PDB file of C-alpha atoms in Angstrom:
ATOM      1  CA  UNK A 769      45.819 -78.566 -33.368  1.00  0.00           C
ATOM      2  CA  UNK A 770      45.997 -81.730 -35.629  1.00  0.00           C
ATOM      3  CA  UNK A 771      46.751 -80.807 -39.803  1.00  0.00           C
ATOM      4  CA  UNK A 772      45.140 -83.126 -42.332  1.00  0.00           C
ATOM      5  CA  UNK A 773      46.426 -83.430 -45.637  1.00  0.00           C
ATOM      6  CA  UNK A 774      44.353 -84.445 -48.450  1.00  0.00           C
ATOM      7  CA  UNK A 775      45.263 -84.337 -52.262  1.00  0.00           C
ATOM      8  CA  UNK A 776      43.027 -81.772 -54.092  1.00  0.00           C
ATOM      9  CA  UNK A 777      41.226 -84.030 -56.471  1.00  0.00           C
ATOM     10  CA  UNK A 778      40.004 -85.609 -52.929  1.00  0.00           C
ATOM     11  CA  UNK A 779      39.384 -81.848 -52.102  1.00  0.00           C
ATOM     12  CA  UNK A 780      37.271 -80.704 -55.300  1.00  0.00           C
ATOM     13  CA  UNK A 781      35.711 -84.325 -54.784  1.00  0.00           C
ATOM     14  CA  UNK A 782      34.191 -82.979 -51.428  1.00  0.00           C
ATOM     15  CA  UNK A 783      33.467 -79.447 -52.309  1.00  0.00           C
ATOM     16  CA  UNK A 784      31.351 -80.974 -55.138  1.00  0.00           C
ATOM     17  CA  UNK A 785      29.454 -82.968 -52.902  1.00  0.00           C
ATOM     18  CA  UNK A 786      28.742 -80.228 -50.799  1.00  0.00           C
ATOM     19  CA  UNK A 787      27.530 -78.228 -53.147  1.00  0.00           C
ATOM     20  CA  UNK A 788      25.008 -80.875 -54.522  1.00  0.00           C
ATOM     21  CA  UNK A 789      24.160 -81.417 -50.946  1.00  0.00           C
ATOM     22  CA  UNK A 790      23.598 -77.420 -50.403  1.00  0.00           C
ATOM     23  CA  UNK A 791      21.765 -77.423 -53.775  1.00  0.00           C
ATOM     24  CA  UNK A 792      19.784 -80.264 -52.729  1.00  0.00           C
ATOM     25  CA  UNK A 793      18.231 -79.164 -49.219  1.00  0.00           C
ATOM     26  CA  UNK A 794      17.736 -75.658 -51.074  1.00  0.00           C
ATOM     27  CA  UNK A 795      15.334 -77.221 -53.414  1.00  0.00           C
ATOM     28  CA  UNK A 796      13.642 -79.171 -50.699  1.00  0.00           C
ATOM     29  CA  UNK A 797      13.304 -76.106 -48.648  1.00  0.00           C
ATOM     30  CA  UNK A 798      12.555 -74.106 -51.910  1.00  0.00           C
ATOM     31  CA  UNK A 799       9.262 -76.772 -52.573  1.00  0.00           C
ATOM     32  CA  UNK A 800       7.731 -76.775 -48.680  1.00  0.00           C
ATOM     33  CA  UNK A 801       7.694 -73.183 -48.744  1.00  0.00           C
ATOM     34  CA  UNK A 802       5.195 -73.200 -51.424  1.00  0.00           C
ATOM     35  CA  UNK A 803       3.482 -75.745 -49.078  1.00  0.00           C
ATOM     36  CA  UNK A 804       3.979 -74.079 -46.062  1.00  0.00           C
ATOM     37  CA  UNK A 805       0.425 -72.770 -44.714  1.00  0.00           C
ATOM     38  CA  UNK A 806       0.293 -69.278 -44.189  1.00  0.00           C
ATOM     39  CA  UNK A 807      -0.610 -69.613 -40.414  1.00  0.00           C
ATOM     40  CA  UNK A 808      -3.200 -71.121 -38.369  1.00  0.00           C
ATOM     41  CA  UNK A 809      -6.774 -70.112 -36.938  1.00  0.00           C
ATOM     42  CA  UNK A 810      -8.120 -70.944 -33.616  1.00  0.00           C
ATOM     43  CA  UNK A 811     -12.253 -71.360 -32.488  1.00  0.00           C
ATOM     44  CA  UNK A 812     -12.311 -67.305 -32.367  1.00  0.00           C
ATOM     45  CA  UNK A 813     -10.819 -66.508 -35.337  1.00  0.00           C
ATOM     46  CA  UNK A 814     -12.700 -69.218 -37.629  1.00  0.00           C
ATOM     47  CA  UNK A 815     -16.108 -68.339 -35.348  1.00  0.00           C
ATOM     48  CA  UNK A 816     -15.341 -64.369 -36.656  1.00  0.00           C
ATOM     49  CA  UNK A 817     -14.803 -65.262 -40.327  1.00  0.00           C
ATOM     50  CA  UNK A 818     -17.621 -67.501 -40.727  1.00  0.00           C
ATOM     51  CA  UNK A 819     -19.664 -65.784 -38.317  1.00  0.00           C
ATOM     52  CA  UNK A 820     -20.929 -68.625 -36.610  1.00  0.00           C
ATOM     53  CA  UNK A 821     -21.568 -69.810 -33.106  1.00  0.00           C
ATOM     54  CA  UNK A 822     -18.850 -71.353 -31.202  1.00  0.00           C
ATOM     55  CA  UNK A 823     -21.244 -74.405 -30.998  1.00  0.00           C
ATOM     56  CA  UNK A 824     -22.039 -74.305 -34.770  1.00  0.00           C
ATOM     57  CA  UNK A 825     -18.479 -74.558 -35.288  1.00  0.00           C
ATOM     58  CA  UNK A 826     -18.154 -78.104 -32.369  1.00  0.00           C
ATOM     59  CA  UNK A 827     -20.487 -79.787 -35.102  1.00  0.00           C
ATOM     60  CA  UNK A 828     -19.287 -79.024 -38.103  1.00  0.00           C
ATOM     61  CA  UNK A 829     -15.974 -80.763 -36.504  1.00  0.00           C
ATOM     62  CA  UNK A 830     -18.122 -82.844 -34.976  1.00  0.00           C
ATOM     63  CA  UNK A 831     -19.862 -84.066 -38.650  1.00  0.00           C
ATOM     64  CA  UNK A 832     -16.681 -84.138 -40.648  1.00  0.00           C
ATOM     65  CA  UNK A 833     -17.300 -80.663 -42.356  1.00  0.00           C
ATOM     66  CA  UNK A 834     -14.380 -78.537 -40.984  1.00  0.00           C
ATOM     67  CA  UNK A 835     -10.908 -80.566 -40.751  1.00  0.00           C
ATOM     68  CA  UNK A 836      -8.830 -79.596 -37.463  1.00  0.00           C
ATOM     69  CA  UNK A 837      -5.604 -80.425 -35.477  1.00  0.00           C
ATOM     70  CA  UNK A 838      -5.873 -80.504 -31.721  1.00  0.00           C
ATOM     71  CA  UNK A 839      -2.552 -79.485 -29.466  1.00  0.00           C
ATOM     72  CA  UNK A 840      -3.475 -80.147 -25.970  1.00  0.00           C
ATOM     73  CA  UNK A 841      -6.567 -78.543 -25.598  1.00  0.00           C
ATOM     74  CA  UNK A 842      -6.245 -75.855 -27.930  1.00  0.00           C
ATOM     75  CA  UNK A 843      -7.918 -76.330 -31.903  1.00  0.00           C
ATOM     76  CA  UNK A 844      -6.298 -74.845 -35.161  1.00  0.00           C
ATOM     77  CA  UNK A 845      -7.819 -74.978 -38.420  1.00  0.00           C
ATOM     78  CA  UNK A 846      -6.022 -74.328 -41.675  1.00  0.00           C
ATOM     79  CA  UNK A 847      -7.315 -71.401 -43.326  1.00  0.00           C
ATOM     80  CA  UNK A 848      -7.305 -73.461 -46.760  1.00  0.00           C
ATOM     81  CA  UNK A 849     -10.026 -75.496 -44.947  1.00  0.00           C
ATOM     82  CA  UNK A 850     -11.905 -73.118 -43.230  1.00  0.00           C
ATOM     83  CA  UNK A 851     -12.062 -70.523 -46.684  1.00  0.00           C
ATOM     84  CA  UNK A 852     -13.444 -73.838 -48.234  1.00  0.00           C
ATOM     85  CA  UNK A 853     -16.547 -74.430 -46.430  1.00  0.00           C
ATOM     86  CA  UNK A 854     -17.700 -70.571 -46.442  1.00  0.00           C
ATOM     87  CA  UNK A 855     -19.977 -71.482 -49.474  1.00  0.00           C
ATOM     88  CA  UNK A 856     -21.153 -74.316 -47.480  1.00  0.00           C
ATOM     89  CA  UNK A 857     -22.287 -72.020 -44.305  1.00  0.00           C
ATOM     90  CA  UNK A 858     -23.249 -68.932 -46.421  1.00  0.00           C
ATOM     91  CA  UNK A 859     -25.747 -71.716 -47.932  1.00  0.00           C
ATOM     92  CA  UNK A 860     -27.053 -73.449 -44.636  1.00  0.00           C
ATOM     93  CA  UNK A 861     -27.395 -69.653 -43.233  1.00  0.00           C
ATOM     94  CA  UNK A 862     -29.767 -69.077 -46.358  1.00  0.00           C
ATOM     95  CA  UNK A 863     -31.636 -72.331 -45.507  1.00  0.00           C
ATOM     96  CA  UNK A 864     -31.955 -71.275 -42.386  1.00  0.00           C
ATOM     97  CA  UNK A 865     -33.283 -68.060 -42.650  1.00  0.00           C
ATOM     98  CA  UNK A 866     -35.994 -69.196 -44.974  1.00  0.00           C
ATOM     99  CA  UNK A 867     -36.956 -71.157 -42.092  1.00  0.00           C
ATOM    100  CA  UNK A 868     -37.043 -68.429 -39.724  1.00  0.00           C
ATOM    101  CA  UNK A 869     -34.286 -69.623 -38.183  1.00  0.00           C
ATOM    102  CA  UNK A 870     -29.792 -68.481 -37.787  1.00  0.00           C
ATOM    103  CA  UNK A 871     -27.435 -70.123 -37.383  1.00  0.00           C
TER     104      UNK A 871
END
């Protein structure tokens, strides 16, 4: 076992720093949490909650509508994005019924 002396103004020198450094990655992990998405949906789950089609829901990611991150071959779709075009499908399924027509 090897004992290091240090003088303790070198000693409060590094407990300060450490404690800025503790403070500091607090704060950081303090901010992402407010940024940190609540969890992600796959096809089903979206397909449920907007009641669409799974096909309905390959063109809206096809045309840009619905944003979406791809992990091998499974999809996820932040729920921010997906509660954000609910007007969007609510309105097409109106179109579409005046049309005699669902989607």
């Amino acid at each position: 076992m090897e004992v290091v002396i240090i003088s303790k103004s070198k000693y409060e020198e590094m407990v300060g720093k450490l404690n800025r450094l503790s403070d500091r990655v607090n704060e950081i992990l303090h901010k992402r949490e407010g940024k940190r998405l609540s969890r992600w949906m796959d096809n089903q789950e979206v397909c449920q909650q907007l009641r669409i089609s799974p096909r309905t829901l390959q063109t809206l990611r096809d045309n840009g509508t619905l944003a979406y991150s791809q992990i091998g071959h499974k999809i996820f779709y932040k729920p921010e994005d997906v509660q954000r075009i609910v007007r969007l499908v609510e309105d097409r399924r109106k179109d579409a019924g005046y049309r005699g027509c669902s989607i």
